[in-house]
mmCIF file of N, CA, C and O in Angstrom:
data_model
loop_
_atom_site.group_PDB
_atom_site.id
_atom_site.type_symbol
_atom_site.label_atom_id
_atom_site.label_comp_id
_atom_site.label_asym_id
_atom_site.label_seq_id
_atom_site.Cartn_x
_atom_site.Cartn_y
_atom_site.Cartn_z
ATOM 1 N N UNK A 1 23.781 -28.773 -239.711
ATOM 2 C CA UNK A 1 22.353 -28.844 -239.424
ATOM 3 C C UNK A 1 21.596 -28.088 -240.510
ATOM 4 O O UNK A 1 21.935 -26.992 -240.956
ATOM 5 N N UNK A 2 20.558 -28.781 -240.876
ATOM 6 C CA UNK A 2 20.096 -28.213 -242.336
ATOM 7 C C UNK A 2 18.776 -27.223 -241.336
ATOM 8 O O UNK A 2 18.259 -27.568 -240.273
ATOM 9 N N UNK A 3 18.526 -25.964 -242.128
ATOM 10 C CA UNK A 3 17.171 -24.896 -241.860
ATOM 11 C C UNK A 3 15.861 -25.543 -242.556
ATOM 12 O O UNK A 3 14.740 -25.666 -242.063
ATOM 13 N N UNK A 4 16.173 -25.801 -243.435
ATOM 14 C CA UNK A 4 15.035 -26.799 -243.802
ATOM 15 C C UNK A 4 13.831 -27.185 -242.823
ATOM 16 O O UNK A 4 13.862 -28.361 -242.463
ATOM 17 N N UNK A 5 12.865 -26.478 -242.367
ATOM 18 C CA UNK A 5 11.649 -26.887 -241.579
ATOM 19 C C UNK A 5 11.235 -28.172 -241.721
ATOM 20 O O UNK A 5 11.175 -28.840 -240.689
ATOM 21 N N UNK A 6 10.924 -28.700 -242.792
ATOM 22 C CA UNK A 6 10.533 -29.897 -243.775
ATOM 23 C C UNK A 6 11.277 -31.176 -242.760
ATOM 24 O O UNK A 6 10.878 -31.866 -241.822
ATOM 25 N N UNK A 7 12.671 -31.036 -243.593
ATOM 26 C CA UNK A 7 13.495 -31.825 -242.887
ATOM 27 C C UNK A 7 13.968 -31.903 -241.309
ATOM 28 O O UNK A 7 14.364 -32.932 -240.761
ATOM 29 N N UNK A 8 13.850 -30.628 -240.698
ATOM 30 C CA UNK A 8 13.298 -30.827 -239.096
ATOM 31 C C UNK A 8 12.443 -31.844 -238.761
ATOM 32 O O UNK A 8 12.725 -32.898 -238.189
ATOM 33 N N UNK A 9 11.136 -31.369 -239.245
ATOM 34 C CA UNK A 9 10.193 -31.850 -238.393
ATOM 35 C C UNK A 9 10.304 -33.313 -238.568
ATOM 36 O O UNK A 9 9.691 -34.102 -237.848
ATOM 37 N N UNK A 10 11.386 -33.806 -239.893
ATOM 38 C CA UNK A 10 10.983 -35.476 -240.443
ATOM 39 C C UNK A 10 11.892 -35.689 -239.331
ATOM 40 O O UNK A 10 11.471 -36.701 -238.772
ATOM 41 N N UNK A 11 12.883 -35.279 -238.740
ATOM 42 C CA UNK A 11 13.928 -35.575 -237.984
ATOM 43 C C UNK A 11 13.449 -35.769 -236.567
ATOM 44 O O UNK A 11 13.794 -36.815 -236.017
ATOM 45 N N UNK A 12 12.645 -34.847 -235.845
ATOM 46 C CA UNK A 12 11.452 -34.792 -234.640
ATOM 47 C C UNK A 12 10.630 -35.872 -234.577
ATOM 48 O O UNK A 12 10.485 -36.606 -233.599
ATOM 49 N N UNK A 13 9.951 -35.982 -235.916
ATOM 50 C CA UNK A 13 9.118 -37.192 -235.828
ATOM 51 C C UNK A 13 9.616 -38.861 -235.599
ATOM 52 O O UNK A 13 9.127 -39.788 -234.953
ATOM 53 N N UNK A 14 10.745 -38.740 -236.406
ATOM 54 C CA UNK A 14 11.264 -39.767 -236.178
ATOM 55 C C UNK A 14 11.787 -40.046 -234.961
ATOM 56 O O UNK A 14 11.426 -41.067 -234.374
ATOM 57 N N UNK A 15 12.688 -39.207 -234.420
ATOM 58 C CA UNK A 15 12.752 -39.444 -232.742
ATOM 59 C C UNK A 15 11.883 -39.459 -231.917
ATOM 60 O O UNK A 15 12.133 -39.921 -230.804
ATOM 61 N N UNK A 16 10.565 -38.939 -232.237
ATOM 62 C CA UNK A 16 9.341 -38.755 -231.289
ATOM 63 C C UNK A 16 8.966 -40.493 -231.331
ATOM 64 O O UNK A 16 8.713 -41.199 -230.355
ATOM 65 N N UNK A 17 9.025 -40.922 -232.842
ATOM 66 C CA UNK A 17 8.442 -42.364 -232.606
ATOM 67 C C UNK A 17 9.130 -43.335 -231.947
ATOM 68 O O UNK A 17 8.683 -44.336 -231.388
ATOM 69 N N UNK A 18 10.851 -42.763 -232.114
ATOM 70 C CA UNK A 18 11.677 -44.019 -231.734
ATOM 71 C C UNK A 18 11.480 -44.158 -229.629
ATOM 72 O O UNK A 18 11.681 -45.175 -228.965
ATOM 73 N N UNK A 19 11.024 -42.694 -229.073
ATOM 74 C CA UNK A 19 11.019 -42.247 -228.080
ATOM 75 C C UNK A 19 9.263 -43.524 -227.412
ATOM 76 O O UNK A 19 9.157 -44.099 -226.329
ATOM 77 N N UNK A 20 8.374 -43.515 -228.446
ATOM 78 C CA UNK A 20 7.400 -43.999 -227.984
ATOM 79 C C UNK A 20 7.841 -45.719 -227.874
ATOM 80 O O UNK A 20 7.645 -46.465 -226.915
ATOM 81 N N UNK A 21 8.487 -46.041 -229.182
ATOM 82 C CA UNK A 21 8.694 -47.492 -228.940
ATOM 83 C C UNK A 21 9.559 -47.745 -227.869
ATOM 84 O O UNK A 21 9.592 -48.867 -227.363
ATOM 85 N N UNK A 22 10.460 -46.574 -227.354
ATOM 86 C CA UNK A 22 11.110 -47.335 -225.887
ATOM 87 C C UNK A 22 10.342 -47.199 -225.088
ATOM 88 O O UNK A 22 10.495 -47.906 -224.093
ATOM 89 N N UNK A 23 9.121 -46.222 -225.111
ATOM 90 C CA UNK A 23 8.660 -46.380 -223.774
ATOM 91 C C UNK A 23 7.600 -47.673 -223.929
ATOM 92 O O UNK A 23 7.175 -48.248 -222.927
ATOM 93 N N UNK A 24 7.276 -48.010 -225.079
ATOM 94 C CA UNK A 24 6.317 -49.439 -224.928
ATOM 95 C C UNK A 24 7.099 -50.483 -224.014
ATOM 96 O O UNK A 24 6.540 -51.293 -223.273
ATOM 97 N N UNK A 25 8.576 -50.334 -224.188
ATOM 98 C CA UNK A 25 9.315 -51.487 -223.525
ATOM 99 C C UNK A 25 9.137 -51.640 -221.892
ATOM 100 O O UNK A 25 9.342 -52.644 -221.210
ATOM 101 N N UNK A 26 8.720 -50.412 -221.500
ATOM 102 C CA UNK A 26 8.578 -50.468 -220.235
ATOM 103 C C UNK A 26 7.316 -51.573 -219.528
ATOM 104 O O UNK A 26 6.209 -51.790 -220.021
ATOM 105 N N UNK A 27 7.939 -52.220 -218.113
ATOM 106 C CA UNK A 27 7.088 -53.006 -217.914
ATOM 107 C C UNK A 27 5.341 -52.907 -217.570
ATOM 108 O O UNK A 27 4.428 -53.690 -217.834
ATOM 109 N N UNK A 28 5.357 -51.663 -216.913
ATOM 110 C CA UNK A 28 3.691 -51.230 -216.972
ATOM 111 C C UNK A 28 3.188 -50.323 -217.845
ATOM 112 O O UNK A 28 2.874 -49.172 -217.540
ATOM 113 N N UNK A 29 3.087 -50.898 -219.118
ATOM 114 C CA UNK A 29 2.826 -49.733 -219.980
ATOM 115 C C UNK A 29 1.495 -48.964 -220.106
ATOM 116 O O UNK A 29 1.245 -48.087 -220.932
ATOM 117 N N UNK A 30 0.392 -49.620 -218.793
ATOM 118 C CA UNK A 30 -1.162 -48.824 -218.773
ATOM 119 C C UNK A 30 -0.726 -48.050 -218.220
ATOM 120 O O UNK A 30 -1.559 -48.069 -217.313
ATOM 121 N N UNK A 31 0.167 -47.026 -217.841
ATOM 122 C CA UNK A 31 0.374 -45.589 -216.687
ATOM 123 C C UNK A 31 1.065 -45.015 -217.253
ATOM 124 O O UNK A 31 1.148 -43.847 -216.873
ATOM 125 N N UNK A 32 1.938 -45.401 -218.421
ATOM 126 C CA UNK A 32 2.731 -44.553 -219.255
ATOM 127 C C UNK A 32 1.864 -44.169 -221.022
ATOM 128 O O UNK A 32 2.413 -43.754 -222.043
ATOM 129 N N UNK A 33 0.352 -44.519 -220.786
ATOM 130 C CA UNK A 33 -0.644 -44.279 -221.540
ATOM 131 C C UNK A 33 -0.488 -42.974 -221.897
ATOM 132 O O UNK A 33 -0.048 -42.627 -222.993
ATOM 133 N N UNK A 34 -0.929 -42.006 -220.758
ATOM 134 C CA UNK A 34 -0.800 -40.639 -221.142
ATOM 135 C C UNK A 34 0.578 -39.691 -221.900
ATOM 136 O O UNK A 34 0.610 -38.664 -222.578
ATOM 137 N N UNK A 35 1.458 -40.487 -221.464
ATOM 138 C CA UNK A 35 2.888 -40.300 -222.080
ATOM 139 C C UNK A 35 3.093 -40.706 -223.703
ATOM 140 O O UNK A 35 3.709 -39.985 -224.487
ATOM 141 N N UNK A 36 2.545 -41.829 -224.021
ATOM 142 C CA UNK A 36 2.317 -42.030 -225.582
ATOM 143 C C UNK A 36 1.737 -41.096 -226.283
ATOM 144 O O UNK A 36 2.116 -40.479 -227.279
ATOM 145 N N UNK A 37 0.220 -41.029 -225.302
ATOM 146 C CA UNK A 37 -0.670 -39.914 -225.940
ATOM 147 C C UNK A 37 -0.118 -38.789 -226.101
ATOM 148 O O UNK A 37 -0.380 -38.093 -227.082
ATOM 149 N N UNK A 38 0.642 -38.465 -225.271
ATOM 150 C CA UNK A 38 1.200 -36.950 -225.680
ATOM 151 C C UNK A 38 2.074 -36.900 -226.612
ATOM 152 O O UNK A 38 2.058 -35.871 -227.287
ATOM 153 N N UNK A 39 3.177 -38.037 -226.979
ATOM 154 C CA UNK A 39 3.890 -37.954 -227.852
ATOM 155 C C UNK A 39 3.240 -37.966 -229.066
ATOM 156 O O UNK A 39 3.349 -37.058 -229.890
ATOM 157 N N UNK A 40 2.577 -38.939 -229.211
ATOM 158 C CA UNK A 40 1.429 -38.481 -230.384
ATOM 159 C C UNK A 40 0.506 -37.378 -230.851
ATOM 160 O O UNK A 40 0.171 -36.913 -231.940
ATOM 161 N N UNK A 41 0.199 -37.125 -229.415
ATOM 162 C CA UNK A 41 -0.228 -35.493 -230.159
ATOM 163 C C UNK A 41 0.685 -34.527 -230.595
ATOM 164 O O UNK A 41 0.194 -33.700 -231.364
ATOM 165 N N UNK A 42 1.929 -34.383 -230.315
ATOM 166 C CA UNK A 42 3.059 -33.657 -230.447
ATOM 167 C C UNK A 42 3.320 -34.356 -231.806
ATOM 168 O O UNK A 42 3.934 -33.442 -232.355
ATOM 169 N N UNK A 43 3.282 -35.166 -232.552
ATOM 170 C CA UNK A 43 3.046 -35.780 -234.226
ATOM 171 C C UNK A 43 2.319 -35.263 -234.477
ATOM 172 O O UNK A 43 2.629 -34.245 -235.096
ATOM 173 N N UNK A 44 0.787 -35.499 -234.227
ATOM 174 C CA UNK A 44 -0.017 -35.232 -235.082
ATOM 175 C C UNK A 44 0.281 -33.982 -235.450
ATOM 176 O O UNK A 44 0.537 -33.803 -236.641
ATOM 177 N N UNK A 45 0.321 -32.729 -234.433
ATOM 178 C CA UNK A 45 0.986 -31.651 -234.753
ATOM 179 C C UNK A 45 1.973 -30.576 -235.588
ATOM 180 O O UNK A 45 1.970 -29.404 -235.963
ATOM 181 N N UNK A 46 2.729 -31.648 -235.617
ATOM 182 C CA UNK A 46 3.846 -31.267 -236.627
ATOM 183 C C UNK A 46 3.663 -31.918 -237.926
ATOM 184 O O UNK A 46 4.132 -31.344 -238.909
ATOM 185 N N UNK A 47 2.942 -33.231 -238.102
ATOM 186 C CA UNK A 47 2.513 -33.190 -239.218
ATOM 187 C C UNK A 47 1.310 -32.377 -240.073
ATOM 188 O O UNK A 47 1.323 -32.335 -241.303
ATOM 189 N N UNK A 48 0.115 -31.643 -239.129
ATOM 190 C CA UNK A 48 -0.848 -30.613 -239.596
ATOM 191 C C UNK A 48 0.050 -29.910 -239.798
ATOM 192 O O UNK A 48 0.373 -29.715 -240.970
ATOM 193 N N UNK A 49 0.624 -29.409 -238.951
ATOM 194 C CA UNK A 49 1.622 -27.982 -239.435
ATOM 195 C C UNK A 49 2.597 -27.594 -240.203
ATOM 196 O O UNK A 49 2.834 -26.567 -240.840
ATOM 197 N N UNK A 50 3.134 -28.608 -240.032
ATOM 198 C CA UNK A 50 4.055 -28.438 -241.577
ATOM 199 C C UNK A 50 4.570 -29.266 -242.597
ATOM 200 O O UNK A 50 5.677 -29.134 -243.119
ATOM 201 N N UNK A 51 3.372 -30.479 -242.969
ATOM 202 C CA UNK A 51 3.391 -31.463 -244.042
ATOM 203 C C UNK A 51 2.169 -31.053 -244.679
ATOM 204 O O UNK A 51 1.960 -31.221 -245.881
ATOM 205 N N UNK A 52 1.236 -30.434 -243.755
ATOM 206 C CA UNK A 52 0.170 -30.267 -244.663
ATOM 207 C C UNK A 52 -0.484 -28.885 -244.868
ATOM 208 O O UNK A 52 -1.430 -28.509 -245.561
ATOM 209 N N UNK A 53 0.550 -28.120 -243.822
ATOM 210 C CA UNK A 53 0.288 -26.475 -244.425
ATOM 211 C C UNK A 53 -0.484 -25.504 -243.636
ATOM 212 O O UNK A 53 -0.862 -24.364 -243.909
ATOM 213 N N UNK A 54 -0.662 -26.423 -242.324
ATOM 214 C CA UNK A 54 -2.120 -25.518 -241.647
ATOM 215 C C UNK A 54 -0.998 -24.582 -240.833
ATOM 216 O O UNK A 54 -1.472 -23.744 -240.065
ATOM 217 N N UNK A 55 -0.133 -24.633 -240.901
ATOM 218 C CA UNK A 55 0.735 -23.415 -240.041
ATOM 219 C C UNK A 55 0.764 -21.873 -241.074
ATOM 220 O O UNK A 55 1.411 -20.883 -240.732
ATOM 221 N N UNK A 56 0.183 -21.920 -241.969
ATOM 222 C CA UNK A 56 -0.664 -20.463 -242.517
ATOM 223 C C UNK A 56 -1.718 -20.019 -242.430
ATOM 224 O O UNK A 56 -2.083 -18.851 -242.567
ATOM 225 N N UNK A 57 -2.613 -21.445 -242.059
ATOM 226 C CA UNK A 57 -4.161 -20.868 -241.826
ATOM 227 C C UNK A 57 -4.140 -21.355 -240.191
ATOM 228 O O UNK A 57 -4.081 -22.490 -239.720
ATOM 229 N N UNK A 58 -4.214 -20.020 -239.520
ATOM 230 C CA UNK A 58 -4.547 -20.271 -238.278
ATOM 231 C C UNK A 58 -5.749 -20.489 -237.501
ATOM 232 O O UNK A 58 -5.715 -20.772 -236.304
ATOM 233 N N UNK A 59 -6.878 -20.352 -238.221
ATOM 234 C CA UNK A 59 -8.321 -20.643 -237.765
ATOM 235 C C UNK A 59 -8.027 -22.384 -238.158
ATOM 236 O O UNK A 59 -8.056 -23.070 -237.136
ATOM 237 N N UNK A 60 -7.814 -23.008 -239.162
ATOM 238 C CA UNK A 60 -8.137 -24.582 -239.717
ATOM 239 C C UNK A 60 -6.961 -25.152 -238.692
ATOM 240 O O UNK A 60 -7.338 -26.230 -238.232
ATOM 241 N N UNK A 61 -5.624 -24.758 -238.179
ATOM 242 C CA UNK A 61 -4.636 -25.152 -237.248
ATOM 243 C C UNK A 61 -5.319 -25.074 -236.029
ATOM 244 O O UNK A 61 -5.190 -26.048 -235.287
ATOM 245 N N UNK A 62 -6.128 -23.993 -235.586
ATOM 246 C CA UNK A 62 -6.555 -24.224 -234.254
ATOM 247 C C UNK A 62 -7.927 -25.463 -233.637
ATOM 248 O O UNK A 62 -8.179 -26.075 -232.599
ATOM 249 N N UNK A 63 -8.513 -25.313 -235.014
ATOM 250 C CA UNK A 63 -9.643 -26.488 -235.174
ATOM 251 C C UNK A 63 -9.415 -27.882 -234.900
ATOM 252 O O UNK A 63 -10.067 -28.629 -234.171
ATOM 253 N N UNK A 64 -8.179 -28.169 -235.736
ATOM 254 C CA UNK A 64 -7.670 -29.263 -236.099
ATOM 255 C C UNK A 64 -6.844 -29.738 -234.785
ATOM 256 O O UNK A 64 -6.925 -30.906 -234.402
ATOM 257 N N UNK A 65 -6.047 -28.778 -234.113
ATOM 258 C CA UNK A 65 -5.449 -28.849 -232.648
ATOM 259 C C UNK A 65 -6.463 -29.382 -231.744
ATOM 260 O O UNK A 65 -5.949 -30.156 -230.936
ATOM 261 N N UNK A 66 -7.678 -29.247 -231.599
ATOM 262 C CA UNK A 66 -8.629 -29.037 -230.978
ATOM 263 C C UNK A 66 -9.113 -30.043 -230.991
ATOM 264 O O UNK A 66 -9.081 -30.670 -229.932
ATOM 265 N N UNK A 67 -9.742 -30.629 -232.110
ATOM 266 C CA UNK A 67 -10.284 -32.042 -232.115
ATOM 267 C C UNK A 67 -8.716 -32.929 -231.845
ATOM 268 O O UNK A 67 -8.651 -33.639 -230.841
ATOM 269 N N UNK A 68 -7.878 -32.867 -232.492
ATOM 270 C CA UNK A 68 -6.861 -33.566 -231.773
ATOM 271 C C UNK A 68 -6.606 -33.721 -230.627
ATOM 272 O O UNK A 68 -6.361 -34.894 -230.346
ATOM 273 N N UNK A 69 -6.556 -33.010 -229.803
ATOM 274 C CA UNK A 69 -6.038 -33.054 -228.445
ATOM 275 C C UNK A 69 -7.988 -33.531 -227.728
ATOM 276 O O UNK A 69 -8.159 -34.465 -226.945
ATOM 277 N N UNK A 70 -8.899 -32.832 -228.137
ATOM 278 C CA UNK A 70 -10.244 -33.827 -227.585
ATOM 279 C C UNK A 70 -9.916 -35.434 -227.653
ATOM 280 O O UNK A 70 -10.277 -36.246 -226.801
ATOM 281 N N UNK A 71 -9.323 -35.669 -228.579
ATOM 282 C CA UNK A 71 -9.238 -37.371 -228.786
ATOM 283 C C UNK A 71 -8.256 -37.903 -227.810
ATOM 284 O O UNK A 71 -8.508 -38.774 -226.976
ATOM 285 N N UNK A 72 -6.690 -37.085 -228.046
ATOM 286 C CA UNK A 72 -5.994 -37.730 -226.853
ATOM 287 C C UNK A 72 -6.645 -37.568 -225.791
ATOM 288 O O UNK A 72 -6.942 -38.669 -225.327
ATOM 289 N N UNK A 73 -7.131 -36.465 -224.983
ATOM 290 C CA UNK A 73 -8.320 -36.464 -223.907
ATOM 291 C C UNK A 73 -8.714 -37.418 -223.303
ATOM 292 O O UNK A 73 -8.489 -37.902 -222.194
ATOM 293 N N UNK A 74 -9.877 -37.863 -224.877
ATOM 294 C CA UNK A 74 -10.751 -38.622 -224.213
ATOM 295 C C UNK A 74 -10.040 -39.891 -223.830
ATOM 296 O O UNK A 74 -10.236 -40.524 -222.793
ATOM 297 N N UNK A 75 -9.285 -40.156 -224.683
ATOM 298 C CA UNK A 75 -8.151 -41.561 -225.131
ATOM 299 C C UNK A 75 -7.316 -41.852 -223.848
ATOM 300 O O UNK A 75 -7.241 -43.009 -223.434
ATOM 301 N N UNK A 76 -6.771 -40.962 -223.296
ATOM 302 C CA UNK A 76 -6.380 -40.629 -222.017
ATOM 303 C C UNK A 76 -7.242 -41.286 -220.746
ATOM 304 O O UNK A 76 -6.820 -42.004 -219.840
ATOM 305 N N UNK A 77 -8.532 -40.816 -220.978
ATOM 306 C CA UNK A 77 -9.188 -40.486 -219.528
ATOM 307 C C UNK A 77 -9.622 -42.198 -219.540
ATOM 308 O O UNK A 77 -9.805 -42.857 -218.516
ATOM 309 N N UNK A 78 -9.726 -42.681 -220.836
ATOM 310 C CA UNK A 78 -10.387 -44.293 -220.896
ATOM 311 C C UNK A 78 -9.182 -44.921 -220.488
ATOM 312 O O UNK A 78 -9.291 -45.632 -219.489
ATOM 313 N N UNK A 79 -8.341 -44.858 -220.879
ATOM 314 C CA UNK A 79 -6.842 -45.527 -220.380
ATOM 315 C C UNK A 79 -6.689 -45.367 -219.001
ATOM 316 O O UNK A 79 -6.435 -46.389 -218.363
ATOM 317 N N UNK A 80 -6.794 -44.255 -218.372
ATOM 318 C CA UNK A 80 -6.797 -44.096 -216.824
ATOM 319 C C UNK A 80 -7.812 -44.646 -216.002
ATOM 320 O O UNK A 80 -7.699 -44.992 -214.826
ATOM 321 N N UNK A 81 -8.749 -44.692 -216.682
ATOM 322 C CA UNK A 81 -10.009 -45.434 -215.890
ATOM 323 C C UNK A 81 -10.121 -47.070 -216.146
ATOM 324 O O UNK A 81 -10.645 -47.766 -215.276
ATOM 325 N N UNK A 82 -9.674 -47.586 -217.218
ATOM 326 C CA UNK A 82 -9.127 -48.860 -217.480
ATOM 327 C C UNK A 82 -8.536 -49.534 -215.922
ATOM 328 O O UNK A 82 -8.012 -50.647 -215.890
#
């Protein structure tokens, strides 16, 4: 197992996505909405943080968390009310 952070997170991401395309397979996929969304925010995440560096600046990481997760939110709450 390599320490490599870098190569972690490419390893996470990639299972995070392969994790979303099985759950598309599922037959009601409007209720497993919020479940995508989260896997995606859990990406977006690891790509701010350690592809693009904001895991040193913790004021621009918490910003950036912030409007992220507002979007799954809102993205969320329209999917549930759908």
């Amino acid at each position: 197992m390599t320490r490599d952070p870098l190569i972690r997170a490419w390893g996470l991401l990639v299972a995070l996505s392969m994790a979303g395309a099985l759950i598309t397979r599922a037959p009601d996929v409007t209720g497993l909405a919020v479940v995508i969304l989260a896997l995606s925010f859990v990406k977006a995440r690891l790509i701010l943080h350690h592809y693009l560096g904001l895991a040193d600046a913790p004021s621009w990481r918490r910003g950036f968390d912030m409007v992220v997760a507002g979007v799954c939110v809102l993205l969320a709450a329209l999917a549930l009310l759908a």
